[in-house]
Coordinates of C-alpha atoms in Angstrom, one line a residue:
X1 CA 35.2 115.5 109.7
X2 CA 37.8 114.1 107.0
X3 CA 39.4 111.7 109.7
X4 CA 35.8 109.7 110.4
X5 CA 34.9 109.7 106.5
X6 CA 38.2 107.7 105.8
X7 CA 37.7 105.7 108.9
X8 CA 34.6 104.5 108.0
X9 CA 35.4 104.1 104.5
X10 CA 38.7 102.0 105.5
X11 CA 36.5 99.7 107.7
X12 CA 33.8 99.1 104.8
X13 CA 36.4 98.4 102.7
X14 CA 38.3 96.2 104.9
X15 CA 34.9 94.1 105.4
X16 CA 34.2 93.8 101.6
X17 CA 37.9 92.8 101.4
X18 CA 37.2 90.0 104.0
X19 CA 33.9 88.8 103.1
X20 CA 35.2 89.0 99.3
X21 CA 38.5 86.6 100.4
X22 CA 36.0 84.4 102.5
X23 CA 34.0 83.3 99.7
X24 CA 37.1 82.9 97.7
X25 CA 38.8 80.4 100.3
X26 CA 35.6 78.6 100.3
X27 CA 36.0 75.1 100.6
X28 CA 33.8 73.5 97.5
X29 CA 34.8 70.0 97.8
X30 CA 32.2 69.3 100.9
X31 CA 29.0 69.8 101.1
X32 CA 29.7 71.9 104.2
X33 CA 32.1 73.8 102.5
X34 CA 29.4 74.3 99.6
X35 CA 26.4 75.7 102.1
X36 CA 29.0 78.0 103.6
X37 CA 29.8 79.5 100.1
X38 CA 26.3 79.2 98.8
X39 CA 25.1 81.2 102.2
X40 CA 28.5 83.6 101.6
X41 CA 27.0 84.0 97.5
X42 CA 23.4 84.8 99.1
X43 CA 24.3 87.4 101.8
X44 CA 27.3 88.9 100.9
X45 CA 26.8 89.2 97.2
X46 CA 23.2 89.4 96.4
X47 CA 23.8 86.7 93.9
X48 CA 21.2 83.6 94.8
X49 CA 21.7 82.3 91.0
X50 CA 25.2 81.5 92.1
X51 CA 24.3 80.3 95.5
X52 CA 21.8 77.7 94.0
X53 CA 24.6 76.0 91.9
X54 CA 26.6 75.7 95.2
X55 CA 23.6 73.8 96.5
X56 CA 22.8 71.7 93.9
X57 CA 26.6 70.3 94.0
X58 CA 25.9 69.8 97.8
X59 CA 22.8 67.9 97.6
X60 CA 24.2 65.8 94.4
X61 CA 27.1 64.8 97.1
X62 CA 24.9 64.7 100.0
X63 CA 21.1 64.2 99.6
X64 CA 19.8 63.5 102.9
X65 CA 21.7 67.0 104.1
X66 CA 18.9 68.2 105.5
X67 CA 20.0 71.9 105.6
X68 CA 20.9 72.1 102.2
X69 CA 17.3 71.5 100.5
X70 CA 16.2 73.8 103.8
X71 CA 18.5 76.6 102.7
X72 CA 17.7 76.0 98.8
X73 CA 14.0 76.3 99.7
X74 CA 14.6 79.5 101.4
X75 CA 16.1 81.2 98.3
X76 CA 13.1 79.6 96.6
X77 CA 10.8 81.2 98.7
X78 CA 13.1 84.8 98.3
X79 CA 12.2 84.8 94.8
X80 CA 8.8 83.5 95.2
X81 CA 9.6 80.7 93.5
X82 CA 7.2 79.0 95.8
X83 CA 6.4 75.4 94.2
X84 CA 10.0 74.6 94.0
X85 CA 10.4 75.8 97.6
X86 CA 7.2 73.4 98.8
X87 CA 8.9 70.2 97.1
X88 CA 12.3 71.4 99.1
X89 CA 11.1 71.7 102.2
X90 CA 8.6 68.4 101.5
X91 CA 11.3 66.4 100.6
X92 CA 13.3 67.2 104.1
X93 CA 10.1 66.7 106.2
X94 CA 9.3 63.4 104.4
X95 CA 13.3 62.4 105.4
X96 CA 13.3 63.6 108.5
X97 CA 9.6 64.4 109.6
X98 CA 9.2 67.0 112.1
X99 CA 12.7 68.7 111.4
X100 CA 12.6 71.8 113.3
X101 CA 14.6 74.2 110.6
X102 CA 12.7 72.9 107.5
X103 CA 9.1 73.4 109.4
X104 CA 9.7 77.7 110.5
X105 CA 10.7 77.2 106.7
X106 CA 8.1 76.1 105.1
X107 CA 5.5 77.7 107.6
X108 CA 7.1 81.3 106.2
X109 CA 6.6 79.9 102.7
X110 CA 3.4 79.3 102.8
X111 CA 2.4 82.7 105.1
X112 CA 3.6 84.8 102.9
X113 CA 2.3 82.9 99.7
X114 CA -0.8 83.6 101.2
X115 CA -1.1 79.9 101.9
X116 CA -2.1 80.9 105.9
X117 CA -4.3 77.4 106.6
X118 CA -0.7 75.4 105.2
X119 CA 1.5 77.6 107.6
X120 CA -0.6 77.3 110.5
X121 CA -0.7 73.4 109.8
X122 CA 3.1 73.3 109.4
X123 CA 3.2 75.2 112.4
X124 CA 1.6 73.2 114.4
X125 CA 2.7 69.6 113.1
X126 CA 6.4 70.9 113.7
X127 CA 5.3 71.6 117.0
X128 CA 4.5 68.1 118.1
X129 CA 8.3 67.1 117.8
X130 CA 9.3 70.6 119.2
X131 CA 6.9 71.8 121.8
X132 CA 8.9 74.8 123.2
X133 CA 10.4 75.6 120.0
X134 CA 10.4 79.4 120.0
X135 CA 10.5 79.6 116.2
X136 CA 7.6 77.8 115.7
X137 CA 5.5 79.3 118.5
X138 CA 6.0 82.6 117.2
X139 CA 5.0 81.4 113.7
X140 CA 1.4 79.5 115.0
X141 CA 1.1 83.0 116.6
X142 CA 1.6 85.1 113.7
X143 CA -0.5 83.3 111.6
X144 CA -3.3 82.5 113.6
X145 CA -3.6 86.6 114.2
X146 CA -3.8 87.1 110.8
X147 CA -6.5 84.1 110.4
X148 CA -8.1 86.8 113.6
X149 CA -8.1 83.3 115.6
X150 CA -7.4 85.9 118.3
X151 CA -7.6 84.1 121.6
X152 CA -5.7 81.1 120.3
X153 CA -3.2 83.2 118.8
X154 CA -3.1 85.2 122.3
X155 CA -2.6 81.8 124.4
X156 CA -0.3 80.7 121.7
X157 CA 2.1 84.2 122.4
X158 CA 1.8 83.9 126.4
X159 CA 3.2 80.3 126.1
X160 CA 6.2 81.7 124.2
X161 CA 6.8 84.6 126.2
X162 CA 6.9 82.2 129.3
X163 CA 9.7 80.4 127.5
X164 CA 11.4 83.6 127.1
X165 CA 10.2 87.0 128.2
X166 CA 13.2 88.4 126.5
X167 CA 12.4 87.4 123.0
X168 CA 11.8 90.6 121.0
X169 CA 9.7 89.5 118.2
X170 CA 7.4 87.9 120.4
X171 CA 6.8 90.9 122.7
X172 CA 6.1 93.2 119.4
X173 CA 3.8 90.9 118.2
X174 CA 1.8 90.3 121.7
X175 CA 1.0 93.6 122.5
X176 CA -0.8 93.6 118.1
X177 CA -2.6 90.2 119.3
X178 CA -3.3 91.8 122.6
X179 CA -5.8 94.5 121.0
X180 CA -6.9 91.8 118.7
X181 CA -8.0 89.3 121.1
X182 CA -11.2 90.3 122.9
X183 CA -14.0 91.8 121.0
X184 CA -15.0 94.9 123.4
X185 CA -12.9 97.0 125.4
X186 CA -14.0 99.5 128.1
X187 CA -11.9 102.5 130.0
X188 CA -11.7 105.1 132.2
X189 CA -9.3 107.6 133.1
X190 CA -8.7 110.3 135.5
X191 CA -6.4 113.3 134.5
X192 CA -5.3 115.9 137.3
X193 CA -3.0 118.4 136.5
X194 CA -1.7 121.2 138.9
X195 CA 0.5 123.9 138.0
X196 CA 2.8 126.5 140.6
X197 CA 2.6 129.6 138.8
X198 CA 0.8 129.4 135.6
X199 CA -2.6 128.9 136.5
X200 CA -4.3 129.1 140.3
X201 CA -6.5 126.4 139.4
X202 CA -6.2 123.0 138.7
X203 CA -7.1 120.6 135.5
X204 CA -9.2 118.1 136.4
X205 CA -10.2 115.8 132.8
X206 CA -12.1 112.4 133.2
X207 CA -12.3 109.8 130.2
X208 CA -14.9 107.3 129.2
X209 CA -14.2 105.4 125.8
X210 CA -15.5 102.0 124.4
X211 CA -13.8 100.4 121.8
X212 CA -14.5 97.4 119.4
X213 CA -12.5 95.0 117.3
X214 CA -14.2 94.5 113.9
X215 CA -13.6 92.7 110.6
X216 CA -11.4 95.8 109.5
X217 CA -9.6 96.9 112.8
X218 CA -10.3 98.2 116.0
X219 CA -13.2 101.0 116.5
X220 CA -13.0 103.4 119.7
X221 CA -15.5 106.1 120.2
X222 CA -14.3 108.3 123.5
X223 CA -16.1 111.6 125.6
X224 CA -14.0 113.1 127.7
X225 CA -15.0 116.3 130.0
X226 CA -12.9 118.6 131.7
X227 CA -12.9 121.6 133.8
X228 CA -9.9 124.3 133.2
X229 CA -10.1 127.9 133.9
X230 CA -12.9 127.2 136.1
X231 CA -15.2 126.4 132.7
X232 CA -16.4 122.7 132.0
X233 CA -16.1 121.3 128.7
X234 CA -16.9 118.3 126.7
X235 CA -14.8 116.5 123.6
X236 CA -16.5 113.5 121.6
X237 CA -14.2 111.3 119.7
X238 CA -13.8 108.7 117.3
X239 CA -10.6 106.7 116.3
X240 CA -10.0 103.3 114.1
X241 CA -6.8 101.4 113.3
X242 CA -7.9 99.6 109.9
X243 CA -5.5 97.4 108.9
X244 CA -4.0 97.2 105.6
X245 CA -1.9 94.4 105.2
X246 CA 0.7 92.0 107.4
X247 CA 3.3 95.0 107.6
X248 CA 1.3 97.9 107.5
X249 CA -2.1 99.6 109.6
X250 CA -3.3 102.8 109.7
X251 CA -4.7 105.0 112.8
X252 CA -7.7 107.9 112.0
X253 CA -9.2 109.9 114.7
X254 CA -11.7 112.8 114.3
X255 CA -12.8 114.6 117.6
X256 CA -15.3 117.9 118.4
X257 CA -16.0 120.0 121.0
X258 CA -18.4 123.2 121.6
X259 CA -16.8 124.5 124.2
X260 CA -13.5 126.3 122.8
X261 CA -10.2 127.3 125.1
X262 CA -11.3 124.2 127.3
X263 CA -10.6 121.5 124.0
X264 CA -9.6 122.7 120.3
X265 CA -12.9 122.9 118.4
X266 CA -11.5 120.3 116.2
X267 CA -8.7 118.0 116.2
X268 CA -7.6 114.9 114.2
X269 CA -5.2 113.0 113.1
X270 CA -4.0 110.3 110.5
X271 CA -1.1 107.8 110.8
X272 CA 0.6 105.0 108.4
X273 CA 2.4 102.3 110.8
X274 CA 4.7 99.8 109.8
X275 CA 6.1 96.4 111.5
X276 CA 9.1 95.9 110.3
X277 CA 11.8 93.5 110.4
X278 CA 14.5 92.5 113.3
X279 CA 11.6 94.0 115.8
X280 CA 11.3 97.8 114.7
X281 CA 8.3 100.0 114.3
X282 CA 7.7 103.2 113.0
X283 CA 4.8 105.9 112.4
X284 CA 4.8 108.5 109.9
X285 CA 1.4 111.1 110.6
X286 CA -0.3 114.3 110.4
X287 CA -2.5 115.9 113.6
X288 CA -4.6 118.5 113.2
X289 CA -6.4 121.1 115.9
X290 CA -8.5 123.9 115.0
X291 CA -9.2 126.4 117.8
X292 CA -11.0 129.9 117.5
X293 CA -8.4 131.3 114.8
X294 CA -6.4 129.2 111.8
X295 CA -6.0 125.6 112.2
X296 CA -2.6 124.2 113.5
X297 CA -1.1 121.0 111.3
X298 CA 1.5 118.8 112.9
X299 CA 3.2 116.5 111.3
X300 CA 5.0 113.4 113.3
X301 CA 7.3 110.5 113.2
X302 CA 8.2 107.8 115.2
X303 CA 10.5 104.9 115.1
X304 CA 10.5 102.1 118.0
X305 CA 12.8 98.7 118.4
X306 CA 12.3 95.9 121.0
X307 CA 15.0 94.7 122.7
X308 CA 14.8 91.7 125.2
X309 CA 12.2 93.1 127.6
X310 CA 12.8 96.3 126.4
X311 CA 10.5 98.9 124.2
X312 CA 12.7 102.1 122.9
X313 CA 10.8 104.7 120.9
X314 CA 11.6 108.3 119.8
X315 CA 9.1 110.6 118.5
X316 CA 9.3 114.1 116.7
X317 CA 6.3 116.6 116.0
X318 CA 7.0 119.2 113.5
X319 CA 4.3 122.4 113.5
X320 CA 4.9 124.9 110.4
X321 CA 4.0 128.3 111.7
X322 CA 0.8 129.6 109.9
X323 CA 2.3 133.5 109.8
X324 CA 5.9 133.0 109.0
X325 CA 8.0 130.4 108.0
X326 CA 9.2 129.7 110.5
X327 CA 8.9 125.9 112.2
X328 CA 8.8 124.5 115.9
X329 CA 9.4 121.2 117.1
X330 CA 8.9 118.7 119.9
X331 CA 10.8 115.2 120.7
X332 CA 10.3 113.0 122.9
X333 CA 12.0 109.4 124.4
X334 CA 10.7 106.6 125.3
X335 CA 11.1 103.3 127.1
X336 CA 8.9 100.6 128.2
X337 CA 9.6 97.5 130.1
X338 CA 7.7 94.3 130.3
X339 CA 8.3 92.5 133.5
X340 CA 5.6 90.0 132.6
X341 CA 3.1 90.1 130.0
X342 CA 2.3 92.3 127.3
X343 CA 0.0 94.4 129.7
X344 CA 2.8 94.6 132.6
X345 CA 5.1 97.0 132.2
X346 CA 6.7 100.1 133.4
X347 CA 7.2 103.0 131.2
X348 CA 9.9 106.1 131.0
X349 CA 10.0 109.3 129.1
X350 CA 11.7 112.3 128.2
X351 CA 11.0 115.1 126.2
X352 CA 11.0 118.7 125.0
X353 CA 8.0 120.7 123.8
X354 CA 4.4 120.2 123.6
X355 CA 2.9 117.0 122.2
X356 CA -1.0 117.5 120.6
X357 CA -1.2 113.8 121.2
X358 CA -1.1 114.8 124.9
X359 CA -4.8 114.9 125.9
X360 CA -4.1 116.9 129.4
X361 CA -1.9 119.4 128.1
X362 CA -2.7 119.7 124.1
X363 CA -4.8 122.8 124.4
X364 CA -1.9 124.8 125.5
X365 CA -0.7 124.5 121.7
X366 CA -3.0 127.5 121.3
X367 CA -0.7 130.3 120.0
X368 CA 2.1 128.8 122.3
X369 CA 4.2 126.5 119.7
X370 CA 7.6 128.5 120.2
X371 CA 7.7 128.5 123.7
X372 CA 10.1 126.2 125.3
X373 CA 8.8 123.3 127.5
X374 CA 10.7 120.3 128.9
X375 CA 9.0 117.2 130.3
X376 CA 9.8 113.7 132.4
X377 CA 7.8 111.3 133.1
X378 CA 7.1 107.7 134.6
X379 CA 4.4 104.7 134.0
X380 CA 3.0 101.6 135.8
X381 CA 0.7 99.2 133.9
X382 CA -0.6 95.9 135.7
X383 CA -3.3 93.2 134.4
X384 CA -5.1 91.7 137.0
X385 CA -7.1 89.0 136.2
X386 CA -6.2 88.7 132.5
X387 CA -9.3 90.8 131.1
X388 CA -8.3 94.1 133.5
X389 CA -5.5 96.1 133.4
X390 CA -4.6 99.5 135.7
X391 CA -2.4 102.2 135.0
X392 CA -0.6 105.0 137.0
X393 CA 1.4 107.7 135.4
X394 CA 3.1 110.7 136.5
X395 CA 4.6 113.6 135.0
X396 CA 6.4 116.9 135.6
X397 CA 6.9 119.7 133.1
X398 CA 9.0 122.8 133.2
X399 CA 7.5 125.3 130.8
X400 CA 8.1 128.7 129.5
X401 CA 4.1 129.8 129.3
X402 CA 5.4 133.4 128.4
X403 CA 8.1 134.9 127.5
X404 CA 11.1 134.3 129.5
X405 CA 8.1 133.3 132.2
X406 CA 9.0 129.5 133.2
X407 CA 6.6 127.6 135.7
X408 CA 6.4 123.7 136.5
X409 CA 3.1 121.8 135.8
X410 CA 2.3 118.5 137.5
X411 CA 0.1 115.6 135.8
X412 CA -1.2 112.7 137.7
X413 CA -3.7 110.0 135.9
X414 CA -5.1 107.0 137.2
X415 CA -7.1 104.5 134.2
X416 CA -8.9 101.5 134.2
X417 CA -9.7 99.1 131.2
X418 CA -11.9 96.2 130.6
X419 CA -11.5 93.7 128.0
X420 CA -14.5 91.7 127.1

């Protein structure tokens, strides 16, 4: 272990060296030379009072530099010092109107001064000079979903994602405008799972939910029935996802059944979401099921990050043992790829252990935590005709259902939604 710790720390301090001598060497005669060493004082030192004087020598040399004042209004708007930042950026667009840097500029100014009508004009008036400019595409989006202007800001996001179905931010933020942008949603779901040892019977589980998008987030109540060990069963549900701010919404689901060992009696969940910068996501939660004995609590956490078409996820659910102290655990990996829009995509996973997020196979969580169970699966999602979109999945699990007793399971669903 010694010979990575000095490795790394020889590398760290090799880059400090450099970025350190860089600054230094800075030539601070032009007004070239002064951006690089006032963008060198903001990002490599954390020191924006110094980066500022760097700029104000610049723009005393060079005053129609556009991408000084544009970079001086960006540390402006870092420190929310937003009027000076509005006369920056007002002063460039007034020299050089329509100036493609200075308008994603100011439109981030003024969204996250809460100034959302401002951005969304910016936006736009930037977009008249620039039409395919994925910067400020991806701005009009964002802040016409946050005005819920959902359908524009859903045409607004498929125009960019025509450009370029590779761009990352824009594929995180479609598939947030894309349960925003139609009021109702309808589905259905078929769930058949067959096992070679374990049980003689099959599962068979069908789904009906409705969900609707309101001032506060989306709403979904859901009844599902199914019939294992030859006994028919119902579960009612309801879920929201209230949103709490631009970074951060929240997921709450209560559901109840009366017929025990076919669904937990109770089960629920809570989860805190959080978009975060350079195109991550990540979940932290708590699930709970109640069968006929104690209650189960799972706790989970999940962290995702889109790249070019690409969706990669990993998930952990950690269940403390009610008797002992003892403590199981289940992961699973993901990935998703979007061939088209934000409803096209095909979908991969891997895992070990039992999931109680996994609708078709949660109930085995019933005393059977510590048992060991791999799983693979596969997903196909298609919209047709822009409201509908179908999904196939498939998956294959390789479980130890007693001790030192494995047997394979097989899980085949077919769905059906309907936005309206």
């Amino acid at each position: 272990m010694r010979l990575p710790t000095l490795f790394t720390c020889f590398c760290f301090t090799l880059m400090m060296f450099t970025a350190v001598k860089a600054t230094s060497q800075a030539d601070t005669t032009s007004s070239d030379g002064l951006l690089l060493a006032a963008k060198a004082a903001a990002f490599n030192e954390d020191n924006y009072p110094k980066a500022k004087t760097y700029l104000y020598k610049a723009i005393a040399k060079s005053p129609n530099y556009a991408d000084l004042r544009v970079f001086l209004g960006r540390i402006y708007t870092w420190t929310k010092n937003y009027d000076s930042a509005r006369i920056c950026f007002e002063e460039v667009l007034r020299q050089s109107p329509g100036y493609e840097d200075a308008c994603m500029a100011y439109a981030d100014m003024t969204y996250w001064s809460d100034d959302y009508k401002q951005s969304l004009t910016v936006s736009e008036e930037g977009l008249k000079y620039h039409p395919k400019s994925e910067g400020l595409l991806l701005r009009k989006a964002r802040v016409l979903n946050f005005m819920r202007r959902f359908q524009e800001a859903d045409k607004t996001i498929e125009e960019l994602v025509k450009l370029n179905k590779n761009n990352t931010e824009a594929r995180a933020l479609a598939n947030r405008i894309r349960e925003n942008a139609t009021k109702n949603k309808i589905g259905v779901s078929y769930d058949f799972v067959s096992f070679d040892k374990q049980f003689a019977d099959p599962w068979h589980l069908v789904s009906v939910d409705y969900g609707r998008t309101t001032g506060i987030g989306s709403i979904t109540g859901r009844v599902t029935y199914a019939n294992r060990f030859k006994t028919d069963g119902y579960q009612y549900e309801l879920e929201a996802y209230p949103r709490i701010s631009n970074t951060f919404y929240s997921y709450v689901g209560v559901g109840y059944s009366d017929q025990v060992g076919v669904f937990p009696q109770w089960r629920g969940g809570f989860s805190l979401y959080a978009n975060l910068p350079k195109s991550y996501e990540a979940e932290l939660g708590i699930r709970y099921l109640k069968f006929s004995g104690n209650p189960t609590w799972v706790y989970t956490g999940y962290i995702g990050k889109y790249y070019k078409s690409w969706l990669f996820g990993a998930r952990t659910y950690i269940t403390p043992s009610t008797f002992t102290s003892t403590v199981s655990s289940s992961y699973n990996i993901s990935a998703r790829y979007y061939y088209a829009s934000a409803d096209d995509m095909l979908g991969f996973n891997v895992g070990y252990g039992i999931s109680p997020d996994d609708r078709f196979n949660a109930i085995q969580i019933n005393g059977n935590t510590k048992l060991i169970s791999y799983k693979a699966g596969i997903m196909f999602r298609k919209k047709v005709a822009r409201f509908n979109v179908f999904t196939i999945d498939g998956s294959w699990f390789n479980q130890e259902y007693l001790p030192k007793t494995i047997g394979n399971q097989y899980q085949f669903s077919v769905a059906w939604l309907r936005r309206f």
